[in-house]
JSON list of C-alpha atoms in Angstrom, two decimals:
[
{"chain": "A", "resi": 1, "resn": "GLY", "atom": "CA", "xyz": [0.23, -0.11, 0.02]},
{"chain": "A", "resi": 2, "resn": "GLN", "atom": "CA", "xyz": [0.86, 3.60, 0.06]},
{"chain": "A", "resi": 3, "resn": "GLN", "atom": "CA", "xyz": [3.28, 4.59, 2.61]},
{"chain": "A", "resi": 4, "resn": "LEU", "atom": "CA", "xyz": [5.11, 8.03, 3.41]},
{"chain": "A", "resi": 5, "resn": "ASN", "atom": "CA", "xyz": [8.54, 8.24, 4.74]},
{"chain": "A", "resi": 6, "resn": "GLN", "atom": "CA", "xyz": [8.97, 11.33, 7.00]},
{"chain": "A", "resi": 7, "resn": "SER", "atom": "CA", "xyz": [12.07, 12.41, 8.45]},
{"chain": "A", "resi": 8, "resn": "PRO", "atom": "CA", "xyz": [13.69, 13.32, 10.79]},
{"chain": "A", "resi": 9, "resn": "GLN", "atom": "CA", "xyz": [11.83, 11.41, 13.55]},
{"chain": "A", "resi": 10, "resn": "SER", "atom": "CA", "xyz": [12.60, 14.15, 15.94]},
{"chain": "A", "resi": 11, "resn": "MET", "atom": "CA", "xyz": [14.56, 17.41, 16.42]},
{"chain": "A", "resi": 12, "resn": "PHE", "atom": "CA", "xyz": [15.91, 19.34, 18.94]},
{"chain": "A", "resi": 13, "resn": "ILE", "atom": "CA", "xyz": [16.56, 23.05, 18.29]},
{"chain": "A", "resi": 14, "resn": "GLN", "atom": "CA", "xyz": [17.24, 26.30, 19.95]},
{"chain": "A", "resi": 15, "resn": "GLU", "atom": "CA", "xyz": [14.76, 29.07, 19.83]},
{"chain": "A", "resi": 16, "resn": "GLY", "atom": "CA", "xyz": [15.37, 31.23, 16.59]},
{"chain": "A", "resi": 17, "resn": "GLU", "atom": "CA", "xyz": [16.74, 28.43, 14.37]},
{"chain": "A", "resi": 18, "resn": "ASP", "atom": "CA", "xyz": [15.12, 27.59, 11.19]},
{"chain": "A", "resi": 19, "resn": "VAL", "atom": "CA", "xyz": [13.65, 23.96, 10.83]},
{"chain": "A", "resi": 20, "resn": "SER", "atom": "CA", "xyz": [13.25, 21.57, 7.91]},
{"chain": "A", "resi": 21, "resn": "MET", "atom": "CA", "xyz": [11.49, 18.31, 7.46]},
{"chain": "A", "resi": 22, "resn": "ASN", "atom": "CA", "xyz": [10.24, 16.23, 4.55]},
{"chain": "A", "resi": 23, "resn": "CYS", "atom": "CA", "xyz": [8.24, 13.40, 3.41]},
{"chain": "A", "resi": 24, "resn": "THR", "atom": "CA", "xyz": [8.92, 11.00, 0.37]},
{"chain": "A", "resi": 25, "resn": "SER", "atom": "CA", "xyz": [6.91, 8.42, -1.03]},
{"chain": "A", "resi": 26, "resn": "SER", "atom": "CA", "xyz": [7.43, 5.63, -3.68]},
{"chain": "A", "resi": 27, "resn": "SER", "atom": "CA", "xyz": [3.68, 6.66, -5.01]},
{"chain": "A", "resi": 28, "resn": "ILE", "atom": "CA", "xyz": [2.23, 9.80, -6.51]},
{"chain": "A", "resi": 29, "resn": "PHE", "atom": "CA", "xyz": [0.07, 11.95, -4.41]},
{"chain": "A", "resi": 30, "resn": "ASN", "atom": "CA", "xyz": [-2.27, 14.84, -5.82]},
{"chain": "A", "resi": 31, "resn": "THR", "atom": "CA", "xyz": [-2.25, 16.44, -2.69]},
{"chain": "A", "resi": 32, "resn": "TRP", "atom": "CA", "xyz": [0.23, 17.09, 0.13]},
{"chain": "A", "resi": 33, "resn": "LEU", "atom": "CA", "xyz": [-0.71, 18.40, 3.47]},
{"chain": "A", "resi": 34, "resn": "TRP", "atom": "CA", "xyz": [0.97, 19.35, 6.70]},
{"chain": "A", "resi": 35, "resn": "TYR", "atom": "CA", "xyz": [-0.61, 19.26, 10.04]},
{"chain": "A", "resi": 36, "resn": "LYS", "atom": "CA", "xyz": [0.49, 19.96, 13.61]},
{"chain": "A", "resi": 37, "resn": "GLN", "atom": "CA", "xyz": [-0.54, 17.91, 16.64]},
{"chain": "A", "resi": 38, "resn": "ASP", "atom": "CA", "xyz": [-0.22, 19.01, 20.09]},
{"chain": "A", "resi": 39, "resn": "PRO", "atom": "CA", "xyz": [-0.71, 16.53, 23.13]},
{"chain": "A", "resi": 40, "resn": "GLY", "atom": "CA", "xyz": [-4.08, 15.30, 23.44]},
{"chain": "A", "resi": 41, "resn": "GLU", "atom": "CA", "xyz": [-5.37, 17.39, 20.38]},
{"chain": "A", "resi": 42, "resn": "GLY", "atom": "CA", "xyz": [-6.23, 16.36, 16.85]},
{"chain": "A", "resi": 43, "resn": "PRO", "atom": "CA", "xyz": [-4.13, 17.51, 13.83]},
{"chain": "A", "resi": 44, "resn": "VAL", "atom": "CA", "xyz": [-4.28, 20.96, 12.98]},
{"chain": "A", "resi": 45, "resn": "LEU", "atom": "CA", "xyz": [-4.09, 21.85, 9.15]},
{"chain": "A", "resi": 46, "resn": "LEU", "atom": "CA", "xyz": [-1.00, 23.99, 8.82]},
{"chain": "A", "resi": 47, "resn": "ILE", "atom": "CA", "xyz": [-0.86, 24.30, 4.79]},
{"chain": "A", "resi": 48, "resn": "ALA", "atom": "CA", "xyz": [-2.20, 22.26, 1.86]},
{"chain": "A", "resi": 49, "resn": "LEU", "atom": "CA", "xyz": [-0.42, 21.90, -1.36]},
{"chain": "A", "resi": 50, "resn": "TYR", "atom": "CA", "xyz": [-2.47, 20.76, -4.53]},
{"chain": "A", "resi": 51, "resn": "LYS", "atom": "CA", "xyz": [0.02, 21.36, -7.71]},
{"chain": "A", "resi": 52, "resn": "ALA", "atom": "CA", "xyz": [3.21, 19.74, -8.33]},
{"chain": "A", "resi": 53, "resn": "GLY", "atom": "CA", "xyz": [5.97, 22.49, -7.88]},
{"chain": "A", "resi": 54, "resn": "GLU", "atom": "CA", "xyz": [3.64, 24.65, -5.57]},
{"chain": "A", "resi": 55, "resn": "LEU", "atom": "CA", "xyz": [5.51, 26.59, -2.91]},
{"chain": "A", "resi": 56, "resn": "THR", "atom": "CA", "xyz": [3.17, 28.06, -0.11]},
{"chain": "A", "resi": 57, "resn": "SER", "atom": "CA", "xyz": [3.74, 29.92, 2.78]},
{"chain": "A", "resi": 58, "resn": "ASN", "atom": "CA", "xyz": [1.69, 30.38, 5.89]},
{"chain": "A", "resi": 59, "resn": "GLY", "atom": "CA", "xyz": [3.47, 32.97, 8.29]},
{"chain": "A", "resi": 60, "resn": "ARG", "atom": "CA", "xyz": [6.74, 31.65, 9.28]},
{"chain": "A", "resi": 61, "resn": "LEU", "atom": "CA", "xyz": [5.86, 28.11, 7.57]},
{"chain": "A", "resi": 62, "resn": "THR", "atom": "CA", "xyz": [6.82, 27.36, 4.09]},
{"chain": "A", "resi": 63, "resn": "ALA", "atom": "CA", "xyz": [5.99, 24.11, 2.21]},
{"chain": "A", "resi": 64, "resn": "GLN", "atom": "CA", "xyz": [6.46, 22.73, -1.26]},
{"chain": "A", "resi": 65, "resn": "PHE", "atom": "CA", "xyz": [5.09, 20.32, -3.35]},
{"chain": "A", "resi": 66, "resn": "GLY", "atom": "CA", "xyz": [7.75, 18.33, -4.99]},
{"chain": "A", "resi": 67, "resn": "THR", "atom": "CA", "xyz": [7.85, 18.21, -8.96]},
{"chain": "A", "resi": 68, "resn": "THR", "atom": "CA", "xyz": [7.66, 14.60, -9.13]},
{"chain": "A", "resi": 69, "resn": "ARG", "atom": "CA", "xyz": [4.76, 14.17, -6.91]},
{"chain": "A", "resi": 70, "resn": "LYS", "atom": "CA", "xyz": [6.40, 12.01, -4.57]},
{"chain": "A", "resi": 71, "resn": "ASP", "atom": "CA", "xyz": [7.80, 14.39, -1.91]},
{"chain": "A", "resi": 72, "resn": "SER", "atom": "CA", "xyz": [7.12, 17.47, 0.13]},
{"chain": "A", "resi": 73, "resn": "PHE", "atom": "CA", "xyz": [9.19, 19.56, 2.46]},
{"chain": "A", "resi": 74, "resn": "LEU", "atom": "CA", "xyz": [8.16, 21.91, 5.60]},
{"chain": "A", "resi": 75, "resn": "ASN", "atom": "CA", "xyz": [10.24, 24.77, 6.84]},
{"chain": "A", "resi": 76, "resn": "ILE", "atom": "CA", "xyz": [9.85, 26.64, 9.82]},
{"chain": "A", "resi": 77, "resn": "SER", "atom": "CA", "xyz": [11.79, 29.71, 10.13]},
{"chain": "A", "resi": 78, "resn": "ALA", "atom": "CA", "xyz": [13.01, 31.75, 13.43]},
{"chain": "A", "resi": 79, "resn": "SER", "atom": "CA", "xyz": [11.34, 28.90, 15.43]},
{"chain": "A", "resi": 80, "resn": "ILE", "atom": "CA", "xyz": [9.58, 29.91, 18.96]},
{"chain": "A", "resi": 81, "resn": "PRO", "atom": "CA", "xyz": [8.70, 27.83, 21.88]},
{"chain": "A", "resi": 82, "resn": "SER", "atom": "CA", "xyz": [5.11, 27.47, 20.68]},
{"chain": "A", "resi": 83, "resn": "ASP", "atom": "CA", "xyz": [6.29, 25.53, 17.76]},
{"chain": "A", "resi": 84, "resn": "VAL", "atom": "CA", "xyz": [6.90, 22.58, 19.78]},
{"chain": "A", "resi": 85, "resn": "GLY", "atom": "CA", "xyz": [4.74, 19.71, 18.77]},
{"chain": "A", "resi": 86, "resn": "ILE", "atom": "CA", "xyz": [4.71, 16.66, 16.31]},
{"chain": "A", "resi": 87, "resn": "TYR", "atom": "CA", "xyz": [4.44, 17.53, 12.66]},
{"chain": "A", "resi": 88, "resn": "PHE", "atom": "CA", "xyz": [2.60, 15.40, 10.10]},
{"chain": "A", "resi": 89, "resn": "CYS", "atom": "CA", "xyz": [2.88, 15.22, 6.42]},
{"chain": "A", "resi": 90, "resn": "ALA", "atom": "CA", "xyz": [-0.22, 13.52, 4.60]},
{"chain": "A", "resi": 91, "resn": "GLY", "atom": "CA", "xyz": [-0.76, 12.68, 1.10]},
{"chain": "A", "resi": 92, "resn": "GLN", "atom": "CA", "xyz": [-4.00, 12.09, -0.87]},
{"chain": "A", "resi": 93, "resn": "GLY", "atom": "CA", "xyz": [-3.84, 10.24, -4.21]},
{"chain": "A", "resi": 94, "resn": "GLY", "atom": "CA", "xyz": [-7.01, 9.46, -6.19]},
{"chain": "A", "resi": 95, "resn": "SER", "atom": "CA", "xyz": [-9.05, 8.44, -3.20]},
{"chain": "A", "resi": 96, "resn": "GLU", "atom": "CA", "xyz": [-10.85, 9.77, -0.43]},
{"chain": "A", "resi": 97, "resn": "LYS", "atom": "CA", "xyz": [-8.27, 8.72, 2.52]},
{"chain": "A", "resi": 98, "resn": "LEU", "atom": "CA", "xyz": [-5.15, 10.48, 3.65]},
{"chain": "A", "resi": 99, "resn": "VAL", "atom": "CA", "xyz": [-2.09, 8.67, 4.00]},
{"chain": "A", "resi": 100, "resn": "PHE", "atom": "CA", "xyz": [0.04, 10.27, 7.31]},
{"chain": "A", "resi": 101, "resn": "GLY", "atom": "CA", "xyz": [3.65, 9.80, 7.72]},
{"chain": "A", "resi": 102, "resn": "LYS", "atom": "CA", "xyz": [4.86, 8.99, 11.16]},
{"chain": "A", "resi": 103, "resn": "GLY", "atom": "CA", "xyz": [5.50, 12.41, 12.37]},
{"chain": "A", "resi": 104, "resn": "THR", "atom": "CA", "xyz": [8.71, 14.78, 13.36]},
{"chain": "A", "resi": 105, "resn": "LYS", "atom": "CA", "xyz": [8.39, 15.53, 16.91]},
{"chain": "A", "resi": 106, "resn": "LEU", "atom": "CA", "xyz": [10.02, 19.04, 17.33]},
{"chain": "A", "resi": 107, "resn": "THR", "atom": "CA", "xyz": [11.46, 20.19, 20.49]},
{"chain": "A", "resi": 108, "resn": "VAL", "atom": "CA", "xyz": [12.42, 24.14, 20.75]},
{"chain": "A", "resi": 109, "resn": "ASN", "atom": "CA", "xyz": [14.60, 24.99, 23.69]},
{"chain": "A", "resi": 110, "resn": "PRO", "atom": "CA", "xyz": [14.34, 28.73, 24.88]},
{"chain": "S", "resi": 1, "resn": "GLU", "atom": "CA", "xyz": [-13.67, 29.30, 13.10]},
{"chain": "S", "resi": 2, "resn": "PRO", "atom": "CA", "xyz": [-15.82, 26.52, 12.54]},
{"chain": "S", "resi": 3, "resn": "GLU", "atom": "CA", "xyz": [-14.43, 23.28, 14.00]},
{"chain": "S", "resi": 4, "resn": "VAL", "atom": "CA", "xyz": [-15.29, 19.70, 14.26]},
{"chain": "S", "resi": 5, "resn": "THR", "atom": "CA", "xyz": [-16.34, 18.61, 17.85]},
{"chain": "S", "resi": 6, "resn": "GLN", "atom": "CA", "xyz": [-16.11, 14.93, 19.01]},
{"chain": "S", "resi": 7, "resn": "THR", "atom": "CA", "xyz": [-17.64, 13.50, 22.29]},
{"chain": "S", "resi": 8, "resn": "PRO", "atom": "CA", "xyz": [-16.74, 11.96, 24.63]},
{"chain": "S", "resi": 9, "resn": "SER", "atom": "CA", "xyz": [-13.06, 13.06, 25.07]},
{"chain": "S", "resi": 10, "resn": "HIS", "atom": "CA", "xyz": [-12.17, 9.71, 26.84]},
{"chain": "S", "resi": 11, "resn": "GLN", "atom": "CA", "xyz": [-14.29, 6.69, 26.71]},
{"chain": "S", "resi": 12, "resn": "VAL", "atom": "CA", "xyz": [-13.52, 3.55, 28.84]},
{"chain": "S", "resi": 13, "resn": "THR", "atom": "CA", "xyz": [-15.27, 0.17, 28.02]},
{"chain": "S", "resi": 14, "resn": "GLN", "atom": "CA", "xyz": [-14.92, -3.37, 28.98]},
{"chain": "S", "resi": 15, "resn": "MET", "atom": "CA", "xyz": [-13.64, -5.75, 26.30]},
{"chain": "S", "resi": 16, "resn": "GLY", "atom": "CA", "xyz": [-16.97, -7.05, 24.23]},
{"chain": "S", "resi": 17, "resn": "GLN", "atom": "CA", "xyz": [-18.93, -4.36, 24.89]},
{"chain": "S", "resi": 18, "resn": "GLU", "atom": "CA", "xyz": [-20.48, -1.87, 22.20]},
{"chain": "S", "resi": 19, "resn": "VAL", "atom": "CA", "xyz": [-19.04, 1.82, 21.92]},
{"chain": "S", "resi": 20, "resn": "ILE", "atom": "CA", "xyz": [-20.55, 4.63, 20.09]},
{"chain": "S", "resi": 21, "resn": "LEU", "atom": "CA", "xyz": [-18.17, 7.60, 19.31]},
{"chain": "S", "resi": 22, "resn": "ARG", "atom": "CA", "xyz": [-19.86, 10.88, 18.52]},
{"chain": "S", "resi": 23, "resn": "CYS", "atom": "CA", "xyz": [-18.98, 13.56, 16.11]},
{"chain": "S", "resi": 24, "resn": "VAL", "atom": "CA", "xyz": [-20.34, 16.74, 14.77]},
{"chain": "S", "resi": 25, "resn": "PRO", "atom": "CA", "xyz": [-18.85, 17.69, 11.50]},
{"chain": "S", "resi": 26, "resn": "ILE", "atom": "CA", "xyz": [-18.18, 21.52, 10.30]},
{"chain": "S", "resi": 27, "resn": "SER", "atom": "CA", "xyz": [-21.90, 22.30, 9.54]},
{"chain": "S", "resi": 28, "resn": "ASN", "atom": "CA", "xyz": [-21.33, 23.03, 5.46]},
{"chain": "S", "resi": 29, "resn": "HIS", "atom": "CA", "xyz": [-19.13, 20.19, 4.87]},
{"chain": "S", "resi": 30, "resn": "LEU", "atom": "CA", "xyz": [-20.47, 17.13, 2.79]},
{"chain": "S", "resi": 31, "resn": "TYR", "atom": "CA", "xyz": [-17.88, 14.53, 3.26]},
{"chain": "S", "resi": 32, "resn": "PHE", "atom": "CA", "xyz": [-16.94, 12.75, 6.78]},
{"chain": "S", "resi": 33, "resn": "TYR", "atom": "CA", "xyz": [-13.96, 10.58, 7.69]},
{"chain": "S", "resi": 34, "resn": "TRP", "atom": "CA", "xyz": [-12.77, 8.35, 10.90]},
{"chain": "S", "resi": 35, "resn": "TYR", "atom": "CA", "xyz": [-9.10, 7.84, 11.37]},
{"chain": "S", "resi": 36, "resn": "ARG", "atom": "CA", "xyz": [-7.60, 6.37, 14.43]},
{"chain": "S", "resi": 37, "resn": "GLN", "atom": "CA", "xyz": [-4.15, 6.66, 16.17]},
{"chain": "S", "resi": 38, "resn": "ILE", "atom": "CA", "xyz": [-2.66, 3.94, 18.31]},
{"chain": "S", "resi": 39, "resn": "LEU", "atom": "CA", "xyz": [-0.57, 5.39, 21.07]},
{"chain": "S", "resi": 40, "resn": "GLY", "atom": "CA", "xyz": [2.74, 6.50, 19.50]},
{"chain": "S", "resi": 41, "resn": "GLN", "atom": "CA", "xyz": [1.97, 5.51, 15.72]},
{"chain": "S", "resi": 42, "resn": "LYS", "atom": "CA", "xyz": [0.98, 7.43, 12.93]},
{"chain": "S", "resi": 43, "resn": "VAL", "atom": "CA", "xyz": [-2.86, 8.21, 11.91]},
{"chain": "S", "resi": 44, "resn": "GLU", "atom": "CA", "xyz": [-4.43, 5.57, 9.86]},
{"chain": "S", "resi": 45, "resn": "PHE", "atom": "CA", "xyz": [-7.60, 6.04, 7.79]},
{"chain": "S", "resi": 46, "resn": "LEU", "atom": "CA", "xyz": [-10.59, 4.00, 8.56]},
{"chain": "S", "resi": 47, "resn": "VAL", "atom": "CA", "xyz": [-13.70, 5.16, 6.63]},
{"chain": "S", "resi": 48, "resn": "SER", "atom": "CA", "xyz": [-14.92, 8.10, 4.45]},
{"chain": "S", "resi": 49, "resn": "PHE", "atom": "CA", "xyz": [-18.83, 8.69, 4.09]},
{"chain": "S", "resi": 50, "resn": "TYR", "atom": "CA", "xyz": [-20.63, 10.74, 1.90]},
{"chain": "S", "resi": 51, "resn": "ASN", "atom": "CA", "xyz": [-24.31, 11.15, 0.65]},
{"chain": "S", "resi": 52, "resn": "ASN", "atom": "CA", "xyz": [-25.19, 8.72, 3.59]},
{"chain": "S", "resi": 53, "resn": "GLU", "atom": "CA", "xyz": [-23.02, 5.95, 2.08]},
{"chain": "S", "resi": 54, "resn": "ILE", "atom": "CA", "xyz": [-19.60, 4.73, 2.89]},
{"chain": "S", "resi": 55, "resn": "SER", "atom": "CA", "xyz": [-17.49, 5.91, -0.19]},
{"chain": "S", "resi": 56, "resn": "GLU", "atom": "CA", "xyz": [-14.33, 4.33, 0.93]},
{"chain": "S", "resi": 57, "resn": "LYS", "atom": "CA", "xyz": [-13.00, 2.06, 3.97]},
{"chain": "S", "resi": 58, "resn": "SER", "atom": "CA", "xyz": [-9.64, 0.49, 5.04]},
{"chain": "S", "resi": 59, "resn": "GLU", "atom": "CA", "xyz": [-8.92, -3.05, 5.95]},
{"chain": "S", "resi": 60, "resn": "ILE", "atom": "CA", "xyz": [-8.99, -2.13, 9.65]},
{"chain": "S", "resi": 61, "resn": "PHE", "atom": "CA", "xyz": [-12.65, -1.16, 9.17]},
{"chain": "S", "resi": 62, "resn": "ASP", "atom": "CA", "xyz": [-14.27, -4.60, 9.31]},
{"chain": "S", "resi": 63, "resn": "ASP", "atom": "CA", "xyz": [-17.49, -6.04, 10.34]},
{"chain": "S", "resi": 64, "resn": "GLN", "atom": "CA", "xyz": [-17.42, -4.78, 13.77]},
{"chain": "S", "resi": 65, "resn": "PHE", "atom": "CA", "xyz": [-17.31, -1.18, 12.90]},
{"chain": "S", "resi": 66, "resn": "SER", "atom": "CA", "xyz": [-20.15, 0.76, 11.15]},
{"chain": "S", "resi": 67, "resn": "VAL", "atom": "CA", "xyz": [-20.89, 4.32, 10.63]},
{"chain": "S", "resi": 68, "resn": "GLU", "atom": "CA", "xyz": [-23.99, 6.52, 10.64]},
{"chain": "S", "resi": 69, "resn": "ARG", "atom": "CA", "xyz": [-25.15, 9.84, 10.09]},
{"chain": "S", "resi": 70, "resn": "PRO", "atom": "CA", "xyz": [-28.51, 9.75, 12.25]},
{"chain": "S", "resi": 71, "resn": "ASP", "atom": "CA", "xyz": [-29.46, 13.30, 11.90]},
{"chain": "S", "resi": 72, "resn": "GLY", "atom": "CA", "xyz": [-28.48, 16.44, 10.14]},
{"chain": "S", "resi": 73, "resn": "SER", "atom": "CA", "xyz": [-25.63, 17.21, 12.24]},
{"chain": "S", "resi": 74, "resn": "ASN", "atom": "CA", "xyz": [-23.99, 14.27, 14.04]},
{"chain": "S", "resi": 75, "resn": "PHE", "atom": "CA", "xyz": [-21.86, 11.35, 12.74]},
{"chain": "S", "resi": 76, "resn": "THR", "atom": "CA", "xyz": [-21.07, 8.48, 14.75]},
{"chain": "S", "resi": 77, "resn": "LEU", "atom": "CA", "xyz": [-18.63, 5.41, 14.61]},
{"chain": "S", "resi": 78, "resn": "LYS", "atom": "CA", "xyz": [-19.85, 2.27, 16.39]},
{"chain": "S", "resi": 79, "resn": "ILE", "atom": "CA", "xyz": [-17.55, -0.54, 17.54]},
{"chain": "S", "resi": 80, "resn": "ARG", "atom": "CA", "xyz": [-20.04, -3.36, 18.33]},
{"chain": "S", "resi": 81, "resn": "SER", "atom": "CA", "xyz": [-17.79, -5.92, 20.48]},
{"chain": "S", "resi": 82, "resn": "THR", "atom": "CA", "xyz": [-14.73, -4.17, 21.45]},
{"chain": "S", "resi": 83, "resn": "LYS", "atom": "CA", "xyz": [-11.19, -5.73, 21.39]},
{"chain": "S", "resi": 84, "resn": "LEU", "atom": "CA", "xyz": [-7.95, -4.76, 23.38]},
{"chain": "S", "resi": 85, "resn": "GLU", "atom": "CA", "xyz": [-6.53, -3.62, 20.13]},
{"chain": "S", "resi": 86, "resn": "ASP", "atom": "CA", "xyz": [-9.41, -1.16, 19.68]},
{"chain": "S", "resi": 87, "resn": "SER", "atom": "CA", "xyz": [-7.63, 1.07, 22.06]},
{"chain": "S", "resi": 88, "resn": "ALA", "atom": "CA", "xyz": [-6.67, 4.27, 20.36]},
{"chain": "S", "resi": 89, "resn": "MET", "atom": "CA", "xyz": [-7.48, 7.79, 19.66]},
{"chain": "S", "resi": 90, "resn": "TYR", "atom": "CA", "xyz": [-10.13, 7.94, 17.18]},
{"chain": "S", "resi": 91, "resn": "PHE", "atom": "CA", "xyz": [-10.23, 11.33, 15.06]},
{"chain": "S", "resi": 92, "resn": "CYS", "atom": "CA", "xyz": [-13.17, 12.64, 13.19]},
{"chain": "S", "resi": 93, "resn": "ALA", "atom": "CA", "xyz": [-12.67, 14.77, 10.24]},
{"chain": "S", "resi": 94, "resn": "SER", "atom": "CA", "xyz": [-14.93, 16.62, 7.58]},
{"chain": "S", "resi": 95, "resn": "SER", "atom": "CA", "xyz": [-14.20, 18.37, 4.25]},
{"chain": "S", "resi": 96, "resn": "LEU", "atom": "CA", "xyz": [-16.40, 20.46, 1.91]},
{"chain": "S", "resi": 97, "resn": "TRP", "atom": "CA", "xyz": [-15.87, 18.15, -0.85]},
{"chain": "S", "resi": 98, "resn": "GLY", "atom": "CA", "xyz": [-13.85, 15.16, -1.34]},
{"chain": "S", "resi": 99, "resn": "GLY", "atom": "CA", "xyz": [-11.21, 13.61, -3.64]},
{"chain": "S", "resi": 100, "resn": "TYR", "atom": "CA", "xyz": [-10.01, 15.81, -6.11]},
{"chain": "S", "resi": 101, "resn": "SER", "atom": "CA", "xyz": [-11.62, 18.88, -4.87]},
{"chain": "S", "resi": 102, "resn": "ASN", "atom": "CA", "xyz": [-8.75, 20.89, -3.21]},
{"chain": "S", "resi": 103, "resn": "GLN", "atom": "CA", "xyz": [-10.74, 20.97, -0.33]},
{"chain": "S", "resi": 104, "resn": "PRO", "atom": "CA", "xyz": [-8.63, 19.47, 2.90]},
{"chain": "S", "resi": 105, "resn": "GLN", "atom": "CA", "xyz": [-9.69, 17.54, 5.71]},
{"chain": "S", "resi": 106, "resn": "HIS", "atom": "CA", "xyz": [-10.35, 19.08, 9.32]},
{"chain": "S", "resi": 107, "resn": "PHE", "atom": "CA", "xyz": [-10.01, 17.20, 12.18]},
{"chain": "S", "resi": 108, "resn": "GLY", "atom": "CA", "xyz": [-11.62, 17.06, 15.78]},
{"chain": "S", "resi": 109, "resn": "ASP", "atom": "CA", "xyz": [-9.61, 16.71, 18.74]},
{"chain": "S", "resi": 110, "resn": "GLY", "atom": "CA", "xyz": [-10.35, 12.97, 19.04]},
{"chain": "S", "resi": 111, "resn": "THR", "atom": "CA", "xyz": [-11.82, 10.41, 21.56]},
{"chain": "S", "resi": 112, "resn": "ARG", "atom": "CA", "xyz": [-9.39, 8.32, 23.62]},
{"chain": "S", "resi": 113, "resn": "LEU", "atom": "CA", "xyz": [-10.86, 4.95, 23.61]},
{"chain": "S", "resi": 114, "resn": "SER", "atom": "CA", "xyz": [-9.45, 2.75, 26.30]},
{"chain": "S", "resi": 115, "resn": "ILE", "atom": "CA", "xyz": [-10.66, -0.86, 26.28]},
{"chain": "S", "resi": 116, "resn": "LEU", "atom": "CA", "xyz": [-10.13, -2.90, 29.79]}
]
């Protein structure tokens, strides 16, 4: 079945640093989504990407839909303590279901 | 901002008992979904629902599971005879449209189901 490889698994950074994480797949996806999950809560949508090559920003967050349709990355610039959480990529390809990556756990030290 | 709401936030049930998890999707959305997340693992798709029918389901969604939209606002997931391995966070999601529509899925905060 479709699987996403998300890396890194975890990151420990200092406040103010930039962060980059990515997802790759052997399958083509038509949509890439990035969600953030805080403890005890559901995934919150950060950025949605619908076209190959698309680069989209949401404040300090920037995400790109890879030109091969098989990858996506998320960058966070000038990290702050409230960026702490687990970031998930999710792909959607030709069906209703979202396929999720295993998540990147981000820790920001003040 | 409109949101998906789920109740209860935590459900504790004896193995073999039936459980119903409830969701109120965003009001103008037409597609509804259930996902689950076993502790420490990734989020997994269970089922999608549109126009009062299941539109897609995963291998996890076997005969023990059913979904229903009993009225104009609620969307429920029923597990008939719970097993220990059903313990997980269950997330409801909704979207305005499905598939190729460029409409993202929005998630609720989940129900933590604990089977004893």
